[in-house]
PDB file of C-alpha atoms in Angstrom:
ATOM      1  CA  MET C  36     -39.190 -91.871  33.468  1.00 45.00           C
ATOM      2  CA  GLY C  37     -37.818 -94.788  32.638  1.00 45.00           C
ATOM      3  CA  LEU C  38     -37.808 -97.836  34.953  1.00 46.00           C
ATOM      4  CA  VAL C  39     -34.947 -98.347  36.791  1.00 47.00           C
ATOM      5  CA  CYS C  40     -33.922-102.424  37.120  1.00 48.00           C
ATOM      6  CA  SER C  41     -33.358-103.000  40.793  1.00 50.00           C
ATOM      7  CA  ASN C  42     -31.006-105.173  41.980  1.00 53.00           C
ATOM      8  CA  GLY C  43     -33.896-107.764  43.881  1.00 55.00           C
ATOM      9  CA  GLU C  44     -34.707-108.212  39.826  1.00 57.00           C
ATOM     10  CA  GLU C  45     -30.838-109.252  38.949  1.00 52.00           C
ATOM     11  CA  MET C  46     -30.831-111.370  41.645  1.00 52.00           C
ATOM     12  CA  GLN C  47     -34.925-112.503  39.992  1.00 60.00           C
ATOM     13  CA  LYS C  48     -33.366-113.493  37.036  1.00 57.00           C
ATOM     14  CA  MET C  49     -30.110-115.094  38.187  1.00 51.00           C
ATOM     15  CA  LYS C  50     -32.850-117.697  40.106  1.00 55.00           C
ATOM     16  CA  ASN C  51     -34.986-117.761  37.290  1.00 54.00           C
ATOM     17  CA  LEU C  52     -31.518-118.788  34.685  1.00 52.00           C
ATOM     18  CA  GLY C  53     -30.108-121.170  37.810  1.00 50.00           C
ATOM     19  CA  SER C  54     -34.128-122.902  37.638  1.00 49.00           C
ATOM     20  CA  ILE C  55     -33.742-123.810  34.619  1.00 47.00           C
ATOM     21  CA  GLY C  56     -34.379-127.608  34.623  1.00 48.00           C
ATOM     22  CA  SER C  57     -31.536-130.104  32.148  1.00 47.00           C
ATOM     23  CA  SER C  58     -34.351-128.575  29.522  1.00 52.00           C
ATOM     24  CA  GLY C  59     -33.522-125.807  29.629  1.00 56.00           C
ATOM     25  CA  ARG C  60     -36.258-124.753  30.364  1.00 65.00           C
ATOM     26  CA  LEU C  61     -38.645-122.506  32.846  1.00 69.00           C
ATOM     27  CA  SER C  62     -40.456-124.637  34.985  1.00 86.00           C
ATOM     28  CA  ALA C  63     -44.384-123.507  34.224  1.00 86.00           C
ATOM     29  CA  GLU C  64     -44.781-121.942  37.636  1.00 88.00           C
ATOM     30  CA  GLU C  65     -42.080-120.635  37.052  1.00 89.00           C
ATOM     31  CA  TYR C  66     -43.205-119.340  33.164  1.00 88.00           C
ATOM     32  CA  GLU C  67     -46.397-118.043  35.309  1.00 90.00           C
ATOM     33  CA  ASP C  68     -44.240-115.695  37.908  1.00 90.00           C
ATOM     34  CA  GLU C  69     -41.973-114.203  35.019  1.00 91.00           C
ATOM     35  CA  GLU C  70     -44.526-113.747  32.690  1.00 91.00           C
ATOM     36  CA  ILE C  71     -46.751-111.944  35.678  1.00 93.00           C
ATOM     37  CA  SER C  72     -43.423-109.799  36.166  1.00 92.00           C
ATOM     38  CA  LYS C  73     -43.889-109.373  33.010  1.00 93.00           C
ATOM     39  CA  LEU C  74     -47.361-107.975  32.907  1.00 93.00           C
ATOM     40  CA  ALA C  75     -46.378-105.763  36.034  1.00 93.00           C
ATOM     41  CA  ILE C  76     -43.708-103.863  34.408  1.00 95.00           C
ATOM     42  CA  SER C  77     -45.705-103.860  31.744  1.00 94.00           C
ATOM     43  CA  THR C  78     -48.427-102.055  34.035  1.00 94.00           C
ATOM     44  CA  PHE C  79     -45.922-100.190  35.354  1.00 95.00           C
ATOM     45  CA  GLN C  80     -44.672 -98.831  32.536  1.00 95.00           C
ATOM     46  CA  SER C  81     -48.262 -97.714  31.234  1.00 95.00           C
ATOM     47  CA  LYS C  82     -49.239 -96.185  34.089  1.00 96.00           C
ATOM     48  CA  GLU C  83     -46.403 -93.758  34.618  1.00 96.00           C
ATOM     49  CA  GLU C  84     -46.584 -92.677  31.266  1.00 96.00           C
ATOM     50  CA  GLU C  85     -49.808 -91.884  31.429  1.00 96.00           C
ATOM     51  CA  ILE C  86     -48.870 -90.412  34.913  1.00 96.00           C
ATOM     52  CA  GLU C  87     -46.820 -87.950  32.410  1.00 96.00           C
ATOM     53  CA  ARG C  88     -48.697 -87.536  29.353  1.00 96.00           C
ATOM     54  CA  LYS C  89     -51.714 -86.559  32.370  1.00 96.00           C
ATOM     55  CA  LYS C  90     -48.847 -84.479  33.766  1.00 96.00           C
ATOM     56  CA  MET C  91     -47.370 -82.632  30.531  1.00 96.00           C
ATOM     57  CA  GLU C  92     -51.194 -82.347  29.568  1.00 96.00           C
ATOM     58  CA  VAL C  93     -52.195 -80.377  33.163  1.00 96.00           C
ATOM     59  CA  ARG C  94     -48.688 -78.488  32.503  1.00 95.00           C
ATOM     60  CA  GLU C  95     -50.141 -77.317  28.770  1.00 96.00           C
ATOM     61  CA  LYS C  96     -52.899 -75.928  30.316  1.00 95.00           C
ATOM     62  CA  VAL C  97     -51.566 -73.845  33.490  1.00 95.00           C
ATOM     63  CA  GLU C  98     -49.263 -72.302  30.356  1.00 95.00           C
ATOM     64  CA  LEU C  99     -51.878 -71.825  28.553  1.00 95.00           C
ATOM     65  CA  GLN C 100     -54.390 -70.369  31.411  1.00 95.00           C
ATOM     66  CA  LEU C 101     -50.801 -67.806  32.058  1.00 93.00           C
ATOM     67  CA  GLY C 102     -50.132 -66.756  28.626  1.00 94.00           C
ATOM     68  CA  ARG C 103     -53.722 -65.942  29.612  1.00 94.00           C
ATOM     69  CA  ALA C 104     -53.984 -63.964  32.229  1.00 93.00           C
ATOM     70  CA  GLU C 105     -50.740 -62.264  31.967  1.00 94.00           C
ATOM     71  CA  GLU C 106     -52.319 -60.960  28.445  1.00 95.00           C
ATOM     72  CA  GLU C 107     -55.559 -59.875  30.144  1.00 95.00           C
ATOM     73  CA  THR C 108     -53.087 -58.272  32.448  1.00 94.00           C
ATOM     74  CA  ARG C 109     -50.953 -56.071  29.782  1.00 95.00           C
ATOM     75  CA  ARG C 110     -54.316 -55.012  28.266  1.00 95.00           C
ATOM     76  CA  LEU C 111     -56.060 -53.799  31.650  1.00 94.00           C
ATOM     77  CA  ALA C 112     -52.634 -52.335  32.574  1.00 93.00           C
ATOM     78  CA  HIS C 113     -53.494 -50.380  28.846  1.00 94.00           C
ATOM     79  CA  ILE C 114     -57.012 -49.800  29.419  1.00 92.00           C
ATOM     80  CA  TRP C 115     -55.824 -48.096  32.921  1.00 90.00           C
ATOM     81  CA  GLU C 116     -53.265 -46.225  30.780  1.00 88.00           C
ATOM     82  CA  GLU C 117     -55.519 -45.038  28.548  1.00 86.00           C
ATOM     83  CA  LEU C 118     -57.786 -43.998  30.940  1.00 84.00           C
ATOM     84  CA  GLU C 119     -55.130 -42.285  33.191  1.00 81.00           C
ATOM     85  CA  VAL C 120     -54.426 -39.931  30.226  1.00 78.00           C
ATOM     86  CA  LEU C 121     -58.592 -39.761  29.550  1.00 78.00           C
ATOM     87  CA  ASP C 122     -59.071 -38.619  33.350  1.00 73.00           C
ATOM     88  CA  ASP C 123     -55.888 -36.116  33.800  1.00 74.00           C
ATOM     89  CA  PRO C 124     -57.610 -33.149  31.550  1.00 74.00           C
ATOM     90  CA  LEU C 125     -60.049 -33.507  33.015  1.00 77.00           C
ATOM     91  CA  ARG C 126     -59.077 -33.199  36.610  1.00 80.00           C
ATOM     92  CA  LYS C 127     -57.389 -30.069  35.519  1.00 81.00           C
ATOM     93  CA  GLU C 128     -60.188 -28.852  33.908  1.00 85.00           C
ATOM     94  CA  VAL C 129     -61.969 -29.108  37.418  1.00 85.00           C
ATOM     95  CA  ALA C 130     -59.678 -27.583  39.151  1.00 86.00           C
ATOM     96  CA  MET C 131     -58.931 -24.062  36.809  1.00 90.00           C
ATOM     97  CA  VAL C 132     -62.796 -24.063  37.108  1.00 92.00           C
ATOM     98  CA  ARG C 133     -63.223 -24.182  40.644  1.00 93.00           C
ATOM     99  CA  LYS C 134     -60.334 -21.680  41.141  1.00 94.00           C
ATOM    100  CA  LYS C 135     -62.867 -19.880  38.530  1.00 94.00           C
ATOM    101  CA  ILE C 136     -65.672 -20.240  40.467  1.00 94.00           C
ATOM    102  CA  ASP C 137     -63.212 -19.645  44.258  1.00 94.00           C
ATOM    103  CA  LEU C 138     -62.055 -16.394  42.493  1.00 93.00           C
ATOM    104  CA  ALA C 139     -65.251 -15.245  41.731  1.00 92.00           C
ATOM    105  CA  ASN C 140     -66.861 -15.344  44.765  1.00 91.00           C
ATOM    106  CA  ARG C 141     -64.006 -13.644  46.269  1.00 92.00           C
ATOM    107  CA  ASP C 142     -64.853 -10.821  44.673  1.00 90.00           C
ATOM    108  CA  LEU C 143     -68.702 -11.355  44.801  1.00 90.00           C
ATOM    109  CA  LYS C 144     -68.273 -11.340  48.508  1.00 91.00           C
ATOM    110  CA  PRO C 145     -67.442  -7.567  48.906  1.00 90.00           C
ATOM    111  CA  LEU C 146     -69.447  -6.367  46.221  1.00 88.00           C
ATOM    112  CA  GLY C 147     -73.016  -8.308  48.258  1.00 88.00           C
ATOM    113  CA  LEU C 148     -71.821  -6.849  50.587  1.00 90.00           C
ATOM    114  CA  ASN C 149     -71.900  -3.115  49.604  1.00 91.00           C
ATOM    115  CA  TYR C 150     -75.053  -4.191  48.296  1.00 90.00           C
ATOM    116  CA  GLN C 151     -76.583  -4.929  51.346  1.00 91.00           C
ATOM    117  CA  LYS C 152     -75.238  -1.803  53.230  1.00 90.00           C
ATOM    118  CA  LYS C 153     -76.071   0.067  50.286  1.00 91.00           C
ATOM    119  CA  MET C 154     -79.961  -1.521  50.677  1.00 91.00           C
ATOM    120  CA  LEU C 155     -80.174  -0.967  54.130  1.00 90.00           C
ATOM    121  CA  THR C 156     -78.860   3.141  54.029  1.00 92.00           C
ATOM    122  CA  GLU C 157     -81.395   2.826  51.263  1.00 92.00           C
ATOM    123  CA  SER C 158     -84.256   1.885  52.503  1.00 92.00           C
ATOM    124  CA  GLU C 159     -83.577   3.680  56.178  1.00 93.00           C
ATOM    125  CA  ARG C 160     -84.026   6.782  53.762  1.00 93.00           C
ATOM    126  CA  MET C 161     -87.248   5.580  52.699  1.00 94.00           C
ATOM    127  CA  ARG C 162     -88.717   4.654  56.013  1.00 94.00           C
ATOM    128  CA  MET C 163     -87.239   8.237  57.471  1.00 94.00           C
ATOM    129  CA  LYS C 164     -88.819  10.092  54.201  1.00 94.00           C
ATOM    130  CA  LYS C 165     -92.224   7.603  55.154  1.00 94.00           C
ATOM    131  CA  LEU C 166     -92.464   8.948  58.993  1.00 93.00           C
ATOM    132  CA  ASP C 167     -91.581  12.080  57.861  1.00 94.00           C
ATOM    133  CA  GLU C 168     -94.523  12.008  55.195  1.00 94.00           C
ATOM    134  CA  LEU C 169     -96.631  10.861  57.959  1.00 92.00           C
ATOM    135  CA  CYS C 170     -95.299  13.810  60.434  1.00 92.00           C
ATOM    136  CA  LYS C 171     -96.433  16.688  58.498  1.00 91.00           C
ATOM    137  CA  ILE C 172     -99.854  14.283  57.391  1.00 90.00           C
ATOM    138  CA  ILE C 173    -100.356  14.505  61.438  1.00 90.00           C
ATOM    139  CA  GLU C 174     -99.524  18.131  62.111  1.00 88.00           C
ATOM    140  CA  SER C 175    -102.023  19.010  58.737  1.00 88.00           C
ATOM    141  CA  LEU C 176    -104.223  17.193  60.653  1.00 87.00           C
ATOM    142  CA  SER C 177    -103.541  18.806  64.479  1.00 85.00           C
ATOM    143  CA  LEU C 178    -103.284  22.065  62.899  1.00 80.00           C
ATOM    144  CA  LYS C 179    -107.265  21.817  61.401  1.00 73.00           C
ATOM    145  CA  PRO C 180    -109.526  22.553  64.479  1.00 63.00           C
TER     146      PRO C 180
END
C-alpha cells in the first residue's frame, strides 16, 4: 500500500511555500510542524508496512496450514479406501459363512425332529417292554401260592 496525497496535504505545502519569508526560509514553527508531519507520515508508512508484512506472514501461515490439512485429508481418504478394501472381503466371507450356517441349520432341523421322534418311539418301546416284564413278574408272583 502506498501513501496517497490528499488535497489537504497539497494545500499545506502551498501554505508553506507562501509563508516563506523574504530570506527564503521557513519560520522555526513551520519548520517544526513540517518535521512533525514528515515524522508522522514516516511513522504511518512504517506501521502500514509492518501491518502489510504481518498480514503476509499470517497469510503464509494460513496457506501452509491449509496445505497440511489438505494433505492430511488426502492421506486419510487413502487410508479409508485401503480399510474398505480390506474390510470388503471380510464382509463377503462373513456373509458366506452365515449362509452356510443357515443352510446347515435348515438341514439339521428336520434331522433333529426325526431324532426326537425316534427317541420318543424308542423310549415308548422300552417303557412298554419294561411294563410287559413287570406284568410277567407280577403274574408269576400271583400264580405262586
